[in-house]
Coordinates of C-alpha atoms (C1' of nucleotides) in Angstrom, one line a residue:
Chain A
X1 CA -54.7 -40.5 -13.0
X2 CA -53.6 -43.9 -13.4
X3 CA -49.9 -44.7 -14.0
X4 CA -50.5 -46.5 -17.3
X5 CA -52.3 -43.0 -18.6
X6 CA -49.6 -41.1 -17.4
X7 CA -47.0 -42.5 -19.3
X8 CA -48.5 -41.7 -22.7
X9 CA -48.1 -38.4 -22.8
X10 CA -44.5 -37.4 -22.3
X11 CA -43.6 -41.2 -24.1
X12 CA -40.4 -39.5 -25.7
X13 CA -38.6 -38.1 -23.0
X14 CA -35.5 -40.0 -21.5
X15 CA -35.6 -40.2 -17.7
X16 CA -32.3 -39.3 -15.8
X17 CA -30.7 -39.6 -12.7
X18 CA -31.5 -37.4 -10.0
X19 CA -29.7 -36.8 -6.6
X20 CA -30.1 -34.2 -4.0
X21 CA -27.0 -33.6 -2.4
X22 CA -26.6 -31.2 1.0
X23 CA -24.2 -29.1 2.3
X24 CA -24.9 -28.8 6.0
X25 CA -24.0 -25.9 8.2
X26 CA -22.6 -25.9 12.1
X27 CA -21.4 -23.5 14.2
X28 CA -19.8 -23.5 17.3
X29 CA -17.3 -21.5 19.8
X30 CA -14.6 -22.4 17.2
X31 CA -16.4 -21.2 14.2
X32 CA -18.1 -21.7 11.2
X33 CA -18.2 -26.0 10.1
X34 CA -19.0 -27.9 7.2
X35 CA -20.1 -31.7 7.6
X36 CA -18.4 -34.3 5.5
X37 CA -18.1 -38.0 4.9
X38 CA -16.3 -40.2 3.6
X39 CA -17.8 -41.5 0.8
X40 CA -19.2 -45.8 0.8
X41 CA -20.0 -46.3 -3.2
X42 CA -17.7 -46.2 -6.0
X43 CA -16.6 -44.8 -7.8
X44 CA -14.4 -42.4 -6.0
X45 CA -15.0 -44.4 -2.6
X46 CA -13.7 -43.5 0.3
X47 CA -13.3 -39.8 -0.6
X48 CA -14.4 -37.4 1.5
X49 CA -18.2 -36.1 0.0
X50 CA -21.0 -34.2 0.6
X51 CA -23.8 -36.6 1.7
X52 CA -26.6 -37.3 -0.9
X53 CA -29.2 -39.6 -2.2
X54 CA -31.2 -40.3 -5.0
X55 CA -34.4 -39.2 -5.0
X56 CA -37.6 -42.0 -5.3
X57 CA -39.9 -41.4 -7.3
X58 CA -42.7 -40.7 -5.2
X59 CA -40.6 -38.5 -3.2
X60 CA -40.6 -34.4 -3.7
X61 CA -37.3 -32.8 -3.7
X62 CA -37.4 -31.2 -0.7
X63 CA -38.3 -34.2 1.2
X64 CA -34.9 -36.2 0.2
X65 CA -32.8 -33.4 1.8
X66 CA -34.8 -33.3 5.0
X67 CA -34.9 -37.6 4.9
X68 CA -31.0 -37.2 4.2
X69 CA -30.6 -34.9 7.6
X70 CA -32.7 -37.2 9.7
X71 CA -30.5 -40.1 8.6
X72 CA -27.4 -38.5 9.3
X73 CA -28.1 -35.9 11.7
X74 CA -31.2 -37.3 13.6
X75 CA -33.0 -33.8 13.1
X76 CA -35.6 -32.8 11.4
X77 CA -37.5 -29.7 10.8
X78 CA -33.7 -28.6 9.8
X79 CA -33.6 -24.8 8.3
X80 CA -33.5 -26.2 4.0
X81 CA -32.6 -24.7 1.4
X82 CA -32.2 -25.1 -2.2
X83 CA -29.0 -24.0 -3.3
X84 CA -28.6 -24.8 -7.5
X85 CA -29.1 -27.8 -10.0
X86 CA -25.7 -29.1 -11.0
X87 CA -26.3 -31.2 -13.9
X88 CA -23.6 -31.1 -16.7
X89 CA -23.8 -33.8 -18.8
X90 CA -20.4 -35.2 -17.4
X91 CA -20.0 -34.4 -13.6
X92 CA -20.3 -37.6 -12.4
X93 CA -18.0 -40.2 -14.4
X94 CA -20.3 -43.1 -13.8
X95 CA -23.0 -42.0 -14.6
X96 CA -25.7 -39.1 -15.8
X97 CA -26.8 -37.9 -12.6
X98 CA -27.7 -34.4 -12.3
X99 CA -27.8 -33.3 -8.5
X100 CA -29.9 -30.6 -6.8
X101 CA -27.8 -29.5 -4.6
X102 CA -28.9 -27.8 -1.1
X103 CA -27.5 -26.1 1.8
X104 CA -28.6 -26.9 5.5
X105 CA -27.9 -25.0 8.9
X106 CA -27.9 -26.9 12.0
X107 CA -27.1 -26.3 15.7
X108 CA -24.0 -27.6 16.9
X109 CA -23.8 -29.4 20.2
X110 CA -22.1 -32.5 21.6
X111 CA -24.6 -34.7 21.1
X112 CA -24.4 -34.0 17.3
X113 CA -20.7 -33.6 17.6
X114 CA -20.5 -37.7 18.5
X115 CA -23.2 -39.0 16.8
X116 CA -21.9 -38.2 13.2
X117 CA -18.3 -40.5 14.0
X118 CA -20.6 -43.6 13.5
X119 CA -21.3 -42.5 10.1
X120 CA -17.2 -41.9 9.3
X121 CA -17.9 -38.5 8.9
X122 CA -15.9 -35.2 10.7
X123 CA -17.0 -31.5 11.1
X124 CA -14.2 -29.2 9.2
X125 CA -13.8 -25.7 9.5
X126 CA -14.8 -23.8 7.2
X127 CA -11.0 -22.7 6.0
X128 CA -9.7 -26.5 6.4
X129 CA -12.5 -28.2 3.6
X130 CA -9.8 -30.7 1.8
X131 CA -10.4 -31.6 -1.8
X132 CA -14.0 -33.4 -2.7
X133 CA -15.0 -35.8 -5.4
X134 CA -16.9 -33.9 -8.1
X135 CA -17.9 -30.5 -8.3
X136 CA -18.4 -30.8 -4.5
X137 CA -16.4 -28.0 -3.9
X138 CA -18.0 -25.8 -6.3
X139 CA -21.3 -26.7 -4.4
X140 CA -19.6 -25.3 -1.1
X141 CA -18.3 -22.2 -2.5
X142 CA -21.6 -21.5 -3.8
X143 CA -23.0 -22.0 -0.7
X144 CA -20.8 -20.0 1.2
X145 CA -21.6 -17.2 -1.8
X146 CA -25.5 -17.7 -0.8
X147 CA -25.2 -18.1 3.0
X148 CA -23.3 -14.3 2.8
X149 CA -25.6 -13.1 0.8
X150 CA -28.6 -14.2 2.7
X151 CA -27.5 -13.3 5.6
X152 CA -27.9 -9.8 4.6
X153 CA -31.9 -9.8 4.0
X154 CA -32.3 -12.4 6.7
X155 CA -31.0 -12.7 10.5
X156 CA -30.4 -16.6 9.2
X157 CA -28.1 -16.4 12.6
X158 CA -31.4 -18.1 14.1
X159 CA -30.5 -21.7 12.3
X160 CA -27.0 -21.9 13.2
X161 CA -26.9 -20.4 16.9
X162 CA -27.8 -22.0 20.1
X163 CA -31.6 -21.0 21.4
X164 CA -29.6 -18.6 23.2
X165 CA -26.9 -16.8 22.7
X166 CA -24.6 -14.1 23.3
X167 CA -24.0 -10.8 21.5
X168 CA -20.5 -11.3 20.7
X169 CA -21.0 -15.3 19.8
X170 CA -23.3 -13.4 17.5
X171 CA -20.9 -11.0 16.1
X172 CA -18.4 -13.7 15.7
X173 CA -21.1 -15.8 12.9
X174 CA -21.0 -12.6 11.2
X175 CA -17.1 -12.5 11.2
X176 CA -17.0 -16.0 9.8
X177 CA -19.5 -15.5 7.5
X178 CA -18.0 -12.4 5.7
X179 CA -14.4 -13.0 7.0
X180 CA -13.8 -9.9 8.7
X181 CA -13.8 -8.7 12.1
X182 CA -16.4 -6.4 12.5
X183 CA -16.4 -3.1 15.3
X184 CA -17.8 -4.4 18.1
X185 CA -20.0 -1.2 19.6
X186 CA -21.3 -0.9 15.9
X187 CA -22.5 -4.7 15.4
X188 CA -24.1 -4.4 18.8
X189 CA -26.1 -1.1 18.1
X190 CA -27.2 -2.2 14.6
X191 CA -28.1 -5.3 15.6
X192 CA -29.8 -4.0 18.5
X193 CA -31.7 -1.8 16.7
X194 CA -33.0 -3.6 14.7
X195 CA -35.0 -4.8 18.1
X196 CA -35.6 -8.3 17.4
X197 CA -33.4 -9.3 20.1
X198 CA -34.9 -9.6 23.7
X199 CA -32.4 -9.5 26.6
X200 CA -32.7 -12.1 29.1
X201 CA -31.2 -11.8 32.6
X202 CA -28.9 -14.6 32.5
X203 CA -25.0 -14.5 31.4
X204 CA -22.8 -17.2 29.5
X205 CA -19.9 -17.0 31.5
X206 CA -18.0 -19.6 29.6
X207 CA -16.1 -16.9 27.2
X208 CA -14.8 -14.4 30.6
X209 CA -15.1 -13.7 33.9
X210 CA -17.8 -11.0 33.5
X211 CA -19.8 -13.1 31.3
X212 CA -22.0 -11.9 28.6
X213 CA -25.6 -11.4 28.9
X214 CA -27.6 -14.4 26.7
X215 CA -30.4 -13.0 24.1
X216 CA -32.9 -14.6 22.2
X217 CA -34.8 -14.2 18.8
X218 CA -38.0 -12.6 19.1
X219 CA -39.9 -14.9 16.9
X220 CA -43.2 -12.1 16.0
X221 CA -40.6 -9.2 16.0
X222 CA -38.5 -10.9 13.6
X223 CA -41.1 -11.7 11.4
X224 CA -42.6 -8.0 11.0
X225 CA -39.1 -6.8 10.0
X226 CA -38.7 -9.6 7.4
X227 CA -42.0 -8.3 5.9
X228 CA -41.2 -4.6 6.6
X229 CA -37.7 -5.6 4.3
X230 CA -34.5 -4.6 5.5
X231 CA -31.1 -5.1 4.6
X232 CA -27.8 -5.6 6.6
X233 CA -25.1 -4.4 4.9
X234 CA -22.3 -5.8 7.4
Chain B
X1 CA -15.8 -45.0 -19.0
X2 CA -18.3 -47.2 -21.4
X3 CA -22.0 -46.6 -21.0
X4 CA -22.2 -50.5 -19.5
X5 CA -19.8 -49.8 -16.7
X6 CA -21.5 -46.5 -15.5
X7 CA -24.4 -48.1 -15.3
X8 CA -23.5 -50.9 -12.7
X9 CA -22.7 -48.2 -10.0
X10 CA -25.9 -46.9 -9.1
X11 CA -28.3 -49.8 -10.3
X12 CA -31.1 -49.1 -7.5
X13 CA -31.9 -45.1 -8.2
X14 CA -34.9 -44.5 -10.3
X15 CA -34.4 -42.3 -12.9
X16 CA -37.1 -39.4 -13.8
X17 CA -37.9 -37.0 -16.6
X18 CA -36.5 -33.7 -16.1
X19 CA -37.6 -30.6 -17.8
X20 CA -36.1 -27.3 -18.1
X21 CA -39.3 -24.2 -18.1
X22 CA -38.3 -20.9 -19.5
X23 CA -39.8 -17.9 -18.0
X24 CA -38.6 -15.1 -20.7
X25 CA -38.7 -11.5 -19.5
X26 CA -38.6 -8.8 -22.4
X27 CA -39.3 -5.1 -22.2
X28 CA -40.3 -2.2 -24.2
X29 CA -41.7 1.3 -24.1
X30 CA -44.7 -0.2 -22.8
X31 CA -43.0 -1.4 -19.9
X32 CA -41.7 -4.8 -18.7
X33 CA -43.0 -8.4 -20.6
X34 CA -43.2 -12.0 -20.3
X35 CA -43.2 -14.4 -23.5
X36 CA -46.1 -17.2 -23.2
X37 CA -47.1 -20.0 -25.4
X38 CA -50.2 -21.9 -25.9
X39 CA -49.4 -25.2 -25.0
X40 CA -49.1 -27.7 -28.4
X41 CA -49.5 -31.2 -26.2
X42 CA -51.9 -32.9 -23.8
X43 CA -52.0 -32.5 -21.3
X44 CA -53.3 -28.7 -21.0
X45 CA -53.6 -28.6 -24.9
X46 CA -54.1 -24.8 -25.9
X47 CA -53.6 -23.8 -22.0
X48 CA -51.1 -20.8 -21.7
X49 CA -47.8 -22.0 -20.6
X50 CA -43.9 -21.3 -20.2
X51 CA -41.9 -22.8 -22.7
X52 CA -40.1 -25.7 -21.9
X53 CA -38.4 -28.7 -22.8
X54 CA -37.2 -31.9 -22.0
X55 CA -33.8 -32.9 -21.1
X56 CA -31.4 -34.9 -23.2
X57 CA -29.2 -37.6 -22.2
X58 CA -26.1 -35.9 -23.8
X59 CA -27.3 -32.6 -22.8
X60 CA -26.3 -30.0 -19.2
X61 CA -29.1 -28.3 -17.9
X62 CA -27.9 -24.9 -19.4
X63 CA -27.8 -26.1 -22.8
X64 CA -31.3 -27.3 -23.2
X65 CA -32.6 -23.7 -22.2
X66 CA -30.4 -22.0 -25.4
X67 CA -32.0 -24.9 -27.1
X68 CA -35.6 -23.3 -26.5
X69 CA -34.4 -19.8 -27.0
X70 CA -32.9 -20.6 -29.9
X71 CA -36.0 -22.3 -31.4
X72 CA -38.5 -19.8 -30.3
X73 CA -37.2 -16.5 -30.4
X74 CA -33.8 -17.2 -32.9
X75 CA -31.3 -16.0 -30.1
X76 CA -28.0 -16.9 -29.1
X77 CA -25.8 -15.6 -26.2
X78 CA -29.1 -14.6 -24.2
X79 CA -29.0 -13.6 -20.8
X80 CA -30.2 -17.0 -19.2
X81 CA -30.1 -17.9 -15.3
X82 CA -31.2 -20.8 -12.9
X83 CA -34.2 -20.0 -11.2
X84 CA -34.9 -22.8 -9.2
X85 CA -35.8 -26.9 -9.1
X86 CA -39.8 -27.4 -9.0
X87 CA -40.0 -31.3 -8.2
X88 CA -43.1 -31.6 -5.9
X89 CA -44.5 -35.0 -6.6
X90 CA -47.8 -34.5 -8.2
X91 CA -47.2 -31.0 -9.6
X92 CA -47.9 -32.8 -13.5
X93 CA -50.3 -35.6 -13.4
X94 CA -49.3 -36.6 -16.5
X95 CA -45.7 -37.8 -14.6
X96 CA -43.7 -37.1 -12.5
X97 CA -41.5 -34.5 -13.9
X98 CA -38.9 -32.4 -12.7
X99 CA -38.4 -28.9 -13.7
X100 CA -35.7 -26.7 -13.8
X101 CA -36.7 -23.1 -14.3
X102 CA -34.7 -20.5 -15.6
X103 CA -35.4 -16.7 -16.4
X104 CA -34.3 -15.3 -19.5
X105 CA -33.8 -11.4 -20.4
X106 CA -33.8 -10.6 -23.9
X107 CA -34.1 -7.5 -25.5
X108 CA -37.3 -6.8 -27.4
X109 CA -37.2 -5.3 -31.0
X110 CA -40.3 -5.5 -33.8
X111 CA -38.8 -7.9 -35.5
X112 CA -39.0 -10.4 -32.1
X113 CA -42.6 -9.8 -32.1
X114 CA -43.5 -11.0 -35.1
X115 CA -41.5 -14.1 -34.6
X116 CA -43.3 -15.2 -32.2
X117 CA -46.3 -14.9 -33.4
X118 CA -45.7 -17.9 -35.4
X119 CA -45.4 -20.0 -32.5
X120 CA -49.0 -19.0 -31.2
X121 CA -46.9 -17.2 -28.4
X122 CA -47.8 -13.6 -27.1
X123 CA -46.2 -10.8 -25.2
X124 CA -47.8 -10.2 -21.6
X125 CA -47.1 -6.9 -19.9
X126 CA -46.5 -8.2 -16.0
X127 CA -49.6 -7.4 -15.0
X128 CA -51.7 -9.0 -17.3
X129 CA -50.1 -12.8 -16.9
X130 CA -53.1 -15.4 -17.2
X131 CA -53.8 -18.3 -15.4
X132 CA -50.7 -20.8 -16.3
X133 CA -51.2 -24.3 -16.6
X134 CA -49.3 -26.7 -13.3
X135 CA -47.1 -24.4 -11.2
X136 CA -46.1 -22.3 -14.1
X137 CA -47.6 -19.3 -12.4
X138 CA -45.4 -19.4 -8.9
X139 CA -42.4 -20.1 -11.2
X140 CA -43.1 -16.4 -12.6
X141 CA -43.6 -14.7 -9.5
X142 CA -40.8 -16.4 -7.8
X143 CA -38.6 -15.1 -11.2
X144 CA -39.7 -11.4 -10.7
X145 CA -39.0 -11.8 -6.9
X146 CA -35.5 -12.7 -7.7
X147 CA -35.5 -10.0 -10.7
X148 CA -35.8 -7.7 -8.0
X149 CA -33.0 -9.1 -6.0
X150 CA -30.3 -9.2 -8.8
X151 CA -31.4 -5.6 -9.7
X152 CA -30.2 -4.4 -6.5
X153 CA -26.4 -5.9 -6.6
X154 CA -26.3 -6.0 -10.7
X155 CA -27.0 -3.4 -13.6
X156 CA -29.6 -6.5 -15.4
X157 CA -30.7 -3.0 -17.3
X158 CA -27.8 -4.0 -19.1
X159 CA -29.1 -7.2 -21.1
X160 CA -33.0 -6.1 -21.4
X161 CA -32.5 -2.7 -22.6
X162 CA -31.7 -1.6 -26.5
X163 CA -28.0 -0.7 -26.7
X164 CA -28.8 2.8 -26.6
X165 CA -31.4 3.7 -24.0
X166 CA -32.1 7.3 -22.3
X167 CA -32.4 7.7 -18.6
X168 CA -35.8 8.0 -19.0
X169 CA -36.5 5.0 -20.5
X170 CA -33.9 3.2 -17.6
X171 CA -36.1 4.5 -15.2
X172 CA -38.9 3.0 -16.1
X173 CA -37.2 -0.3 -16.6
X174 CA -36.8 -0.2 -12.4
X175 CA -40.0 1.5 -11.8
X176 CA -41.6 -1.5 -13.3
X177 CA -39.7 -3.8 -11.7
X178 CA -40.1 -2.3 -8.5
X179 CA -43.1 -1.5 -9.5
X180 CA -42.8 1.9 -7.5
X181 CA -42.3 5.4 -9.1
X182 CA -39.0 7.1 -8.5
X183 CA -38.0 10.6 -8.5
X184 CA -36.6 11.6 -11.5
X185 CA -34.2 13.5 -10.1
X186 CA -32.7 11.3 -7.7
X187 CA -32.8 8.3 -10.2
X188 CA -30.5 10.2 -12.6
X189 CA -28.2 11.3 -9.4
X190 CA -27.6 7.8 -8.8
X191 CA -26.7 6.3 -12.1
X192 CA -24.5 9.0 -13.5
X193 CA -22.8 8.8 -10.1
X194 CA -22.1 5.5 -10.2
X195 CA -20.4 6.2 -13.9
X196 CA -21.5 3.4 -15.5
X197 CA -23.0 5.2 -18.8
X198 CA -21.5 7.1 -21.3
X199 CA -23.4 9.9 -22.6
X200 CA -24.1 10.1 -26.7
X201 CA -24.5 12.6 -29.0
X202 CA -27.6 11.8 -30.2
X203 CA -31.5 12.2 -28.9
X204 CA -34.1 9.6 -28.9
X205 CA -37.3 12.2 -29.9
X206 CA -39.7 9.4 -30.1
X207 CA -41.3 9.9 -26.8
X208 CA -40.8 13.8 -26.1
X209 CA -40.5 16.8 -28.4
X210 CA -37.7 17.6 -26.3
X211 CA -35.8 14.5 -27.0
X212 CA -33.6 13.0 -24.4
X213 CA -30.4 11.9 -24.7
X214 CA -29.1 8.3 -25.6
X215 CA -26.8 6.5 -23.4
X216 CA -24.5 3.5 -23.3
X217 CA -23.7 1.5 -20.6
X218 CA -19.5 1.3 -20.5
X219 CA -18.4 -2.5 -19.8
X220 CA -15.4 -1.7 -18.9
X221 CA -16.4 1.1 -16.2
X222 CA -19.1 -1.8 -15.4
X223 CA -16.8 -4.7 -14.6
X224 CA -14.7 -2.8 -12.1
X225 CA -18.0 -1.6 -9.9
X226 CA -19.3 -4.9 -10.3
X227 CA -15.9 -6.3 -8.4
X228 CA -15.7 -3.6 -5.8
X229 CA -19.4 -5.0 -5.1
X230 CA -22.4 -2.1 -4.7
X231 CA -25.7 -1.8 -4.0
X232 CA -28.5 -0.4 -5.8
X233 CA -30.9 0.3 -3.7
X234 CA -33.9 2.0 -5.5
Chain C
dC1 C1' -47.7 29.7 -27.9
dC2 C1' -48.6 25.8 -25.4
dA3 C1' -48.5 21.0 -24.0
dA4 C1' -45.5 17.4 -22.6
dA5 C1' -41.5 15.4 -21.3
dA6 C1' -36.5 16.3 -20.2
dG7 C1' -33.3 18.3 -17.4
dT8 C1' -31.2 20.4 -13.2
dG9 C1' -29.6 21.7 -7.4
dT10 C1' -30.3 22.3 -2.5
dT11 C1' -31.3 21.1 2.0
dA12 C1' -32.4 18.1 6.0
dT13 C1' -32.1 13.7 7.8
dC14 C1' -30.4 9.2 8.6
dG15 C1' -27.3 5.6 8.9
dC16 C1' -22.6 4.2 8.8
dT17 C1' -17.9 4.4 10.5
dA18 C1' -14.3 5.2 13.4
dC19 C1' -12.7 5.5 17.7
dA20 C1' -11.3 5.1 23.6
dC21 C1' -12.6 4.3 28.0
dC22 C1' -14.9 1.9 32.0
dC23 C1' -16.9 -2.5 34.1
dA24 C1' -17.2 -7.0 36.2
dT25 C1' -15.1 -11.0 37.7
dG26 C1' -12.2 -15.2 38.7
dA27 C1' -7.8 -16.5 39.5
Chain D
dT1 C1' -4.9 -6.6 41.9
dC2 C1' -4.8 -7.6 37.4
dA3 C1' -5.8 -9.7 33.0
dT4 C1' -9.6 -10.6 30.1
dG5 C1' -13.4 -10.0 27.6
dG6 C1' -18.0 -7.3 27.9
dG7 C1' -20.3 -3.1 27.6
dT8 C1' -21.2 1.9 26.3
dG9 C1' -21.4 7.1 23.4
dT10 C1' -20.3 10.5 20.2
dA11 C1' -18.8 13.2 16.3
dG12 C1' -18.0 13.5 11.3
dC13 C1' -19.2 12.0 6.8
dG14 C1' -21.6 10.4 3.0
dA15 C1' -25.8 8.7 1.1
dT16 C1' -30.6 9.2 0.6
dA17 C1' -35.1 11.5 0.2
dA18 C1' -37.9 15.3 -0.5
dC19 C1' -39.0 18.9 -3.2
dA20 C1' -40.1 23.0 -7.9
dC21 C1' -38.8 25.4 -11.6
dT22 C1' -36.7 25.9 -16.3
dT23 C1' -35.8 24.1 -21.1
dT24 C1' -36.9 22.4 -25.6
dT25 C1' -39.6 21.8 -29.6
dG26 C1' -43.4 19.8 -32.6
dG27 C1' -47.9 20.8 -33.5

DNA sequence: CCAAAAGTGTTATCGCTACACCCATGA
DNA sequence: TCATGGGTGTAGCGATAACACTTTTGG
């Protein structure tokens, strides 16, 4: 349909501003991280932010998150998710932009560690996020509500770990996520039960002397409990 | 700030219509429903569609769906919820549009289905849902998917149910959502022990000679479950 | 008096919680 | 050899699921 055609149809409606903006994920030995920057447009510039964008007009929503990740993280196929719209008529002081917000998880290594200072921006811990321009805050405590949530209907641990990982680096993602210290000898036998882990014979041996033995994910295992429906309740 | 100076900030983004799309759940003896109209513009004239609306200017989100329950059923104060952002490109080809769905749970009376009638609207038990016009159909499943979700962490009985309802009749209400047929003893177990409901004096006779008894969900008993936190789990 | 829905209790099983000791290793 | 974190088993309790008979009353 041509664009002149299109345009007939809805010729009342008043187009608004739209924005995606993203709350991304990390996780390492020290814990649970939320990726910030410090913000390059007024108003409010220089604040620390969640990163967004607009979104074109021949772009689908989901698309601006995952071209906002590549740009700032370098990754893509990056775990997605909406989170809410956030569009009261008077969020944003400048202007009438309604945002769809949405959460990302991402691996954590060096390599990301160091690439996002070029952009001014700085991992936080999740108990350390300082004061945000708009409702950016409300954004992350939603998020935080969802990941929790999630997290009991779907190991979402597979977004945030390394490829490999160890039990107890395991156990301490579900800590952070819920903010309690959970039994050890239970997390491992639920978890294990639920037999979507598969052993491997090597050991991180970066955490003790003994080491602890590294598992991964079993992709088709994982997948037949998700259908099968389960729930943590951790 | 004056309408002049917002608009200098953000001069490149391209704005874009946005719609809010209500999917409207009611339910009755004859089990759970979903409010349709027959659409009134091109195009899709005289298709089967959600209700929806365009958003104003001066409007947030949440406000323009009251609007269109307001206007088509005559309610205020409804039960009303984000469902999710549908944004794909080319999901209209009229425009690009942007919708924000949002599920509604009202309760359903005689008087509300006559109302509607005026609007060419009908009442379509869940199983009996047409062919929707542009993604309008996925918006519905992905509302009773999240229906489903709510029901397990939240008493929604609460807003689609008369004020008075018997055990019976509550039954049902998750039978149909779950769509799964639960023992009637074990159901009534589980809700009196959670002591959310006061018992009443009276008997609904309407679907029994018997007559069960009428019950009341207490708010107050309600609001401190609902900050412990439980889980349903019909 | 009978059809049709409402109401009631017990038992077996499963999953969760709480809890204490041994193991492997590098320093 | 010892300090540190990793790994294991069991018993008690509470929640869930399966299951059948009695009650009420309008027609």
């Amino acid at each position: 349909m041509s664009k002149e055609l299109k345009n007939t149809f809805y010729g009342n409606a008043q187009p608004l501003m739209i924005a995606v903006d993203c709350i991304i994920f990390g996780f390492d030995k020290e814990g649970l991280k939320l990726l910030l920057f410090k913000r390059k447009i007024d108003p409010f510039k220089d604040k620390w932010s969640l990163i967004g964008s607009f979104v074109d007009q021949e772009e689908n929503i989901s698309e601006t998150g995952h071209r906002i990740l590549k740009e700032y993280t370098g990754l893509t196929n990056v775990f997605l998710e909406e989170l809410g719209c956030y569009g009261k008529q008077d969020r944003d002081p400048a202007a009438r932009v309604i945002s769809i917000a949405h959460f990302a998880l991402i691996r954590l290594n060096e390599q990301q560690l160091k690439l996002v200072e070029s952009y001014e921006a700085h991992w936080f811990g999740i108990d350390e996020i300082p004061d945000l321009i708009l409702d950016h805050n409300k954004m992350i405590a939603a998020a935080l509500e969802k990941l929790r949530l999630k997290a009991r209907y779907q190991p979402i641990g597979f977004e945030l770990l390394p490829k490999k990982f160890t039990i107890p680096q395991l156990k301490k993602f579900y800590d952070a996520i819920y903010q309690k210290k959970h039994d050890r000898r239970n997390f491992r036998k639920k978890i294990l039960d639920m037999d979507i882990l598969k052993k491997l014979t090597e050991k991180d041996k970066t955490t003790s002397r003994k080491g602890a033995f590294l598992y991964q994910f079993d992709k088709r295992k994982y997948n037949k409990l998700v259908k099968k429906g389960f729930n943590f309740t951790f």
